[in-house]
Structures are given as structure tokens and as C-alpha cells.
Short mmCIF file of C-alpha atoms in Angstrom, two decimals:
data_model
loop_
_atom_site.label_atom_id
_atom_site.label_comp_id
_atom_site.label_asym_id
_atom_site.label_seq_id
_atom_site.Cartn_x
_atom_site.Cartn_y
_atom_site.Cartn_z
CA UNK A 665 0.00 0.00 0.00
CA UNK A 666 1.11 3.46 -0.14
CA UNK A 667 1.57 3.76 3.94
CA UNK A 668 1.65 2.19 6.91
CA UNK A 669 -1.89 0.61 7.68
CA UNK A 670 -2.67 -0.49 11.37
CA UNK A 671 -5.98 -1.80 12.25
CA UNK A 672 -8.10 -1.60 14.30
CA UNK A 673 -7.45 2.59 15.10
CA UNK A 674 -9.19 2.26 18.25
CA UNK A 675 -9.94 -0.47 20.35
CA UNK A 676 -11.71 -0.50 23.40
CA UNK A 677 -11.09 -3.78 25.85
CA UNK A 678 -11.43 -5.21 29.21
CA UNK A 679 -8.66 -5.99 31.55
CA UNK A 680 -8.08 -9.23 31.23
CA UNK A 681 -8.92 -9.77 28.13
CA UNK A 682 -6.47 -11.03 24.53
CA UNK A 683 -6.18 -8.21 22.19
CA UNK A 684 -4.56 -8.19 18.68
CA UNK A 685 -2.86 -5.10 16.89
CA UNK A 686 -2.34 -5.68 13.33
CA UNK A 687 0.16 -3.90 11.17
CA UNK A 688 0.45 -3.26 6.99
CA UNK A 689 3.73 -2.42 6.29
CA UNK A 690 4.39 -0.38 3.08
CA UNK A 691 5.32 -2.87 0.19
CA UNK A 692 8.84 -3.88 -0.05
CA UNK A 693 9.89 -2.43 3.50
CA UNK A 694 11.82 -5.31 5.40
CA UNK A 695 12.20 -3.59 8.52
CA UNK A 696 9.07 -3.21 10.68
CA UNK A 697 9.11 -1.49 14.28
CA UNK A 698 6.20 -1.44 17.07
CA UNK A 699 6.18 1.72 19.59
CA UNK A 700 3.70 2.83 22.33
CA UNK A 701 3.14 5.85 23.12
CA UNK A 702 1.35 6.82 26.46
CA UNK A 703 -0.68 10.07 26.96
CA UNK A 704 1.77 13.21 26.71
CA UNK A 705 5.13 11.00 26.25
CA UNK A 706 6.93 10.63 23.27
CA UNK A 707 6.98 6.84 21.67
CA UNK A 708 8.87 3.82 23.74
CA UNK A 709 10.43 1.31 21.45
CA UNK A 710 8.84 -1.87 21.43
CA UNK A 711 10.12 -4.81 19.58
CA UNK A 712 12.20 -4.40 15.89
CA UNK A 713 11.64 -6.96 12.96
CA UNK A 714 14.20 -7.54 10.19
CA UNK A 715 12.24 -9.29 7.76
CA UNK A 716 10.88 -12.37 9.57
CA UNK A 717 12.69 -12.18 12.68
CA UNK A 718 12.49 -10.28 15.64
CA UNK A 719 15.84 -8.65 15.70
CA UNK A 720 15.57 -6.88 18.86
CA UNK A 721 12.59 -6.78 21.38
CA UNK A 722 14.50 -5.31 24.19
CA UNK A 723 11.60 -2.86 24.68
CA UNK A 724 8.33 -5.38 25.28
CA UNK A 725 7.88 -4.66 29.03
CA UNK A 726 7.00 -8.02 29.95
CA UNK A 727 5.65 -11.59 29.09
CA UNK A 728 2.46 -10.54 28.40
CA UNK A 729 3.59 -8.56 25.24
CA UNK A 730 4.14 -10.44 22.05
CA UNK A 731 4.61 -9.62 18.29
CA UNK A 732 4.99 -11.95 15.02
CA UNK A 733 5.54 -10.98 11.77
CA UNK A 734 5.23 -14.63 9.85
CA UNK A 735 5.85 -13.91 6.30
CA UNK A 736 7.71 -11.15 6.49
CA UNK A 737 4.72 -8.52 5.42
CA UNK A 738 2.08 -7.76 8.18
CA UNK A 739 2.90 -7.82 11.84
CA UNK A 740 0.46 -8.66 14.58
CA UNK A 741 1.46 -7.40 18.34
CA UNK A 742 -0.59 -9.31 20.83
CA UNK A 743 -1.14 -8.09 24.51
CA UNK A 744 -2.52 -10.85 26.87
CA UNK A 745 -4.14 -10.05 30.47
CA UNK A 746 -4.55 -7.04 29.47
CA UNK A 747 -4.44 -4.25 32.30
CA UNK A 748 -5.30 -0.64 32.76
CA UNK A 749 -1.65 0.17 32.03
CA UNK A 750 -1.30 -1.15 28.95
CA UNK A 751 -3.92 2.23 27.92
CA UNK A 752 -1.68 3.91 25.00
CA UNK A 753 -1.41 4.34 21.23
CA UNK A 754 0.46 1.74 19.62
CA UNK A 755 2.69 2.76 16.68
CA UNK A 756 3.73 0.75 14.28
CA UNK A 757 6.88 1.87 11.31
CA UNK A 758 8.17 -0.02 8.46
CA UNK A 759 11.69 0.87 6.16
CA UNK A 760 13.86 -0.27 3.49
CA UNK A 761 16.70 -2.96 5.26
CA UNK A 762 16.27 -0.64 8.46
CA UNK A 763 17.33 2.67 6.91
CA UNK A 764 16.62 5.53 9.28
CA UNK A 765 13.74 7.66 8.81
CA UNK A 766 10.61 4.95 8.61
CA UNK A 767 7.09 5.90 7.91
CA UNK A 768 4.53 6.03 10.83
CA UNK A 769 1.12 4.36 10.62
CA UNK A 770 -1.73 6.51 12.43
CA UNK A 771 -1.47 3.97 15.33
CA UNK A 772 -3.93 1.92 17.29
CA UNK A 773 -5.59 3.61 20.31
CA UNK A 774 -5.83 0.73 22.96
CA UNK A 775 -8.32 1.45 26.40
CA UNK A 776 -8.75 -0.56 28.76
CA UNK A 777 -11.09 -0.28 31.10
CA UNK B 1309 21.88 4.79 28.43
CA UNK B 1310 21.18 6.87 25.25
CA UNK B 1311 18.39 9.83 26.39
CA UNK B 1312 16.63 12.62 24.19
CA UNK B 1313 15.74 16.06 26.30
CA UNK B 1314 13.24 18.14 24.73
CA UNK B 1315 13.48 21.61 26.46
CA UNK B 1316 9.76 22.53 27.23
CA UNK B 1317 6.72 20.55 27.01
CA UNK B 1318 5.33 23.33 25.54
CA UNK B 1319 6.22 26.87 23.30
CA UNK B 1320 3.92 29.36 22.21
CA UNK B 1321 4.61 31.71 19.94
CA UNK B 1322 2.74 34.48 17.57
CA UNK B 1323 2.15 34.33 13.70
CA UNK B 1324 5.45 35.06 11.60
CA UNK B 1325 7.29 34.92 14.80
CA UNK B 1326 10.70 32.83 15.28
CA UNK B 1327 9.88 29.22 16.02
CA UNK B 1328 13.04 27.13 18.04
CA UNK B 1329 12.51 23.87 19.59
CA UNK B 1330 15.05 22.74 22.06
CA UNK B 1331 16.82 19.41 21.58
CA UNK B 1332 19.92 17.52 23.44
CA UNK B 1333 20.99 14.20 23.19
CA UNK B 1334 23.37 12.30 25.57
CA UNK B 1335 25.82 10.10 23.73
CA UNK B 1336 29.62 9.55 23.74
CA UNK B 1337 29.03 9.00 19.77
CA UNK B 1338 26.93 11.12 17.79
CA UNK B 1339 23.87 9.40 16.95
CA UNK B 1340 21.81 9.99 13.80
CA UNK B 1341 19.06 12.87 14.96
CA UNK B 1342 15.47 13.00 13.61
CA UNK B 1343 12.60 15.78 14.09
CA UNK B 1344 8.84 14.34 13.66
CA UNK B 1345 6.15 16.22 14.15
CA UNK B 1346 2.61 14.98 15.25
CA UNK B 1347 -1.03 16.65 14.38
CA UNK B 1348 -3.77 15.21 16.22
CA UNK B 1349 -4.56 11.85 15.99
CA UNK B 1350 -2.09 11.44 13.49
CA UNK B 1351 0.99 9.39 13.03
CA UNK B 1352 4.49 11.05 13.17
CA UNK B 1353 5.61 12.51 9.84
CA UNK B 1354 9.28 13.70 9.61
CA UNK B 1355 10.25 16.28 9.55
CA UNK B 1356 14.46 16.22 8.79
CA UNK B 1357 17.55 14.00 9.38
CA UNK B 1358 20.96 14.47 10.37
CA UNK B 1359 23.57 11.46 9.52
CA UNK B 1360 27.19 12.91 9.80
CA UNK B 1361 26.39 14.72 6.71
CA UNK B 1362 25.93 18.54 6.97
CA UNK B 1363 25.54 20.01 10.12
CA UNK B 1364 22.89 22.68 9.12
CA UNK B 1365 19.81 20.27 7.30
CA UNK B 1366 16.84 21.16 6.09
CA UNK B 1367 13.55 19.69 6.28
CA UNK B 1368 10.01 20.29 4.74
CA UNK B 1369 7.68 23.19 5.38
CA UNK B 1370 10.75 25.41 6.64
CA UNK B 1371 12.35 23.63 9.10
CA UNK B 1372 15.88 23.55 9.52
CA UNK B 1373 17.58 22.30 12.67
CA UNK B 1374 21.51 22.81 13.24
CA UNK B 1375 23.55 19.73 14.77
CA UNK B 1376 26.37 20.88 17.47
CA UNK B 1377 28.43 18.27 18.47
CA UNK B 1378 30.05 20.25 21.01
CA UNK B 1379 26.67 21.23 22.48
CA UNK B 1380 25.33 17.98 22.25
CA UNK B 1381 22.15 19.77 20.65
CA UNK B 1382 20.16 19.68 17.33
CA UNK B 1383 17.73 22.57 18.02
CA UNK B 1384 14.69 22.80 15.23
CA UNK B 1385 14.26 26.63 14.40
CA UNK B 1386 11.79 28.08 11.88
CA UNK B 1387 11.97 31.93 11.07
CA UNK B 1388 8.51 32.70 11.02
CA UNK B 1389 5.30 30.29 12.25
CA UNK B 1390 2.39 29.69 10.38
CA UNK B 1391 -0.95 28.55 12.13
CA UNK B 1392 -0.61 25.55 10.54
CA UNK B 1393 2.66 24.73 12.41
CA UNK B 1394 1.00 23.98 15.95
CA UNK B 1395 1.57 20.44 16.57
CA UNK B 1396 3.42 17.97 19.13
CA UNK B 1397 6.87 18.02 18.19
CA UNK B 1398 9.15 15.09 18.61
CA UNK B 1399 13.10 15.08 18.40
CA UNK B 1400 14.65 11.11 18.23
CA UNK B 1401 17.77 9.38 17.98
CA UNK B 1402 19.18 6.23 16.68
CA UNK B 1403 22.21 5.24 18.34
CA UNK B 1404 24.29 3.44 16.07
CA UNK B 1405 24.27 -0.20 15.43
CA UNK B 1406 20.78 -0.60 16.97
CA UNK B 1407 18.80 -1.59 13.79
CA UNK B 1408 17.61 2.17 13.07
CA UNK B 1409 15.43 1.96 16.61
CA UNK B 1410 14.84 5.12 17.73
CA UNK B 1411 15.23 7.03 21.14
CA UNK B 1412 12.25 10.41 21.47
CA UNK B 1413 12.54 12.82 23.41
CA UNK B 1414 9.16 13.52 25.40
CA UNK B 1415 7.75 15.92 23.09
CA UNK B 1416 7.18 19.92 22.80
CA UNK B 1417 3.48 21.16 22.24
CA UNK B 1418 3.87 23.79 20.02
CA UNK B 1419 1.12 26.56 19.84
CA UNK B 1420 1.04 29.33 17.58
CA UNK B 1421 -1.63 32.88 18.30
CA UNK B 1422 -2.81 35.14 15.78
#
């Protein structure tokens, strides 16, 4: 496509509860990052992907986070248990072989309530 | 650890006045240093790049931000704001060898008055 594409833009869940954060990279772009960003902070790194890989997910803040990226295209994040913390927009930026200067999606506005 | 320090959460400033944004980064190695800037409820579009290339870059809608090693600081300026400017304003790094992740700074509101 001709940018980033994350779905759903908001979603609205209950703690506890499995969500699912899905990312569209643009075409072509091998590297794929996941951010959150938290009511008036900048973005946290998440987890990087280098193609199919995860090739660093120093920044998931615990077990409950996860990401996959199977074929090397989309990208799904998944949060399980959610809690009230995990409340935030989740970012999600793709580039060419990890070039700096990647293209934003509009992000995914998680609640949980 | 690599940090970003945006210099106030939030500048006003009038209509064709001087716009500067406050950046320093804390690294023994110059990273490579990015400026995004947020609308609402809007992704981050960027805005320019520095990578050891020139030290004075510029970046769309009349942006320019100047890199000072010696200052540790890559300060966005503009000479005169437009309405259209007021945004959220992030500065970032990537410190090298990382994959291209990037380190923001918390952000700088930026509002601009008639």
C-alpha cells in the first residue's frame, strides 16, 4: 500500500482480556518497528523486525507482550491479560533494510477499562 | 543509556514569529538525529535528518535544525510560524548499530496565536 496501515485505530477492551494489533507495512519495506506511546510521552520502542525475525525486542515490558511478523509482510502485536496500564497508542513503522527515517502508521488507540 | 531532552513541554509563539525547539541528546558518539512532528490523531511525519552529513539540514515546510556536536544539541528553528505549524513536536535518535530503533525525546506542544 502506499503507507503504513494499522488496524483496528481504536480499540476499546477489558482488563483481562487477549487483544490483537495488526500492522500493513508499506510494500517492499523489510524492517518493521512497534512503539507505544502513552498520553503526553513521546513513543517507547517496542520490539524491531528484520524481515521475519524479531531482531531486537529489548523494549516489550514483559511476558504478556508479544509480536509476530510470519511472512515477512504484516505484523500482529498481541497483549494478553490485558491491564489498565497497557492504555496507550500503539505505533507501528516499516523501512527499506532498516534505513533511518521509517514511515509512521496513524497507530492503534488501545483502552482498557 | 542513550536519552533525548526536549526543552519545554510546551512553546507558544505568535504568527510570523521565530519558532526554536530545544533538543539535546546524551551520547559519547553522535547518533543519527530526527525531528517528527505529530497533528492530532495522526501518526508522526518527519520532519528532517541528520547522519554525519551537513551540520545545518533542512527539512520540509521550513524547518531547519543545526547539529552541534560540542553542544550535544540539534535545536529545530523556523523563522517565522504559520498557524498551521501547531503540533506535538518530537526530536529522536538512533544510536548506532541498533537496527535504526529510535530514542524520542518527550515531546514539545507547540502553539502558535494570531
Amino acid at each position: 500500500g502506499a503507507g503504513v496501515s494499522q488496524t483496528p485505530s481504536n480499540k476499546v477492551t477489558e482488563k483481562g482480556k487477549y487483544v490483537e494489533l495488526r500492522c500493513d507495512p508499506i510494500s517492499g519495506h523489510t524492517a518493521l518497528y512497534w512503539y507505544r506511546q502513552s498520553l503526553g510521552q513521546g513513543p517507547e520502542f517496542l520490539i524491531y523486525f528484520q524481515g521475519t525475525g524479531a531482531a531486537d525486542d529489548s523494549g516489550l515490558p514483559n511476558d504478556r507482550f508479544f509480536a509476530v511478523r510470519p511472512e515477512g509482510s504484516v505484523s500482529t502485536l498481541k497483549i494478553q491479560r490485558t491491564e489498565r496500564g497497557d492504555s496507550a497508542v500503539y505505533l507501528c513503522a516499516s523501512s527499506f533494510q532498516g534505513s533511518n527515517g521509517y514511515t509512521f502508521g496513524s497507530g492503534t488507540r488501545l483502552t482498557v477499562v | 543509556a542513550q536519552s533525548v531532552t526536549q526543552l519545554g513541554s510546551h512553546v507558544s509563539v505568535s504568527e510570523g514569529a521565530l519558532v526554536l525547539l530545544r533538543c539535546n541528546y546524551s551520547s559519547s558518539v553522535p547518533p543519527y538525529l530526527f525531528w517528527y512532528v505529530q497533528y492530532p490523531n495522526q501518526g508522526l511525519q518527519l520532519l528532517l535528518k541528520y547522519t554525519s552529513a551537513a551540520t545545518l539540514v533542512k527539512g520540509i515546510n521550513g524547518f531547519e535544525a543545526e547539529f552541534k556536536k560540542s553542544e550535544t544539541s540539534f535545536h529545530l528553528t523556523k523563522p517565522s510560524a504559520h498557524m498551521s505549524d501547531a503540533a506535538e513536536y518530537f526530536c529522536a535518535a538512533a544510536p548506532g548499530n541498533q537496527g535504526g530503533k529510535l530514542i524520542f525525546g518527550q515531546g514539545t506542544e507547540l502553539s502558535v496565536k494570531p
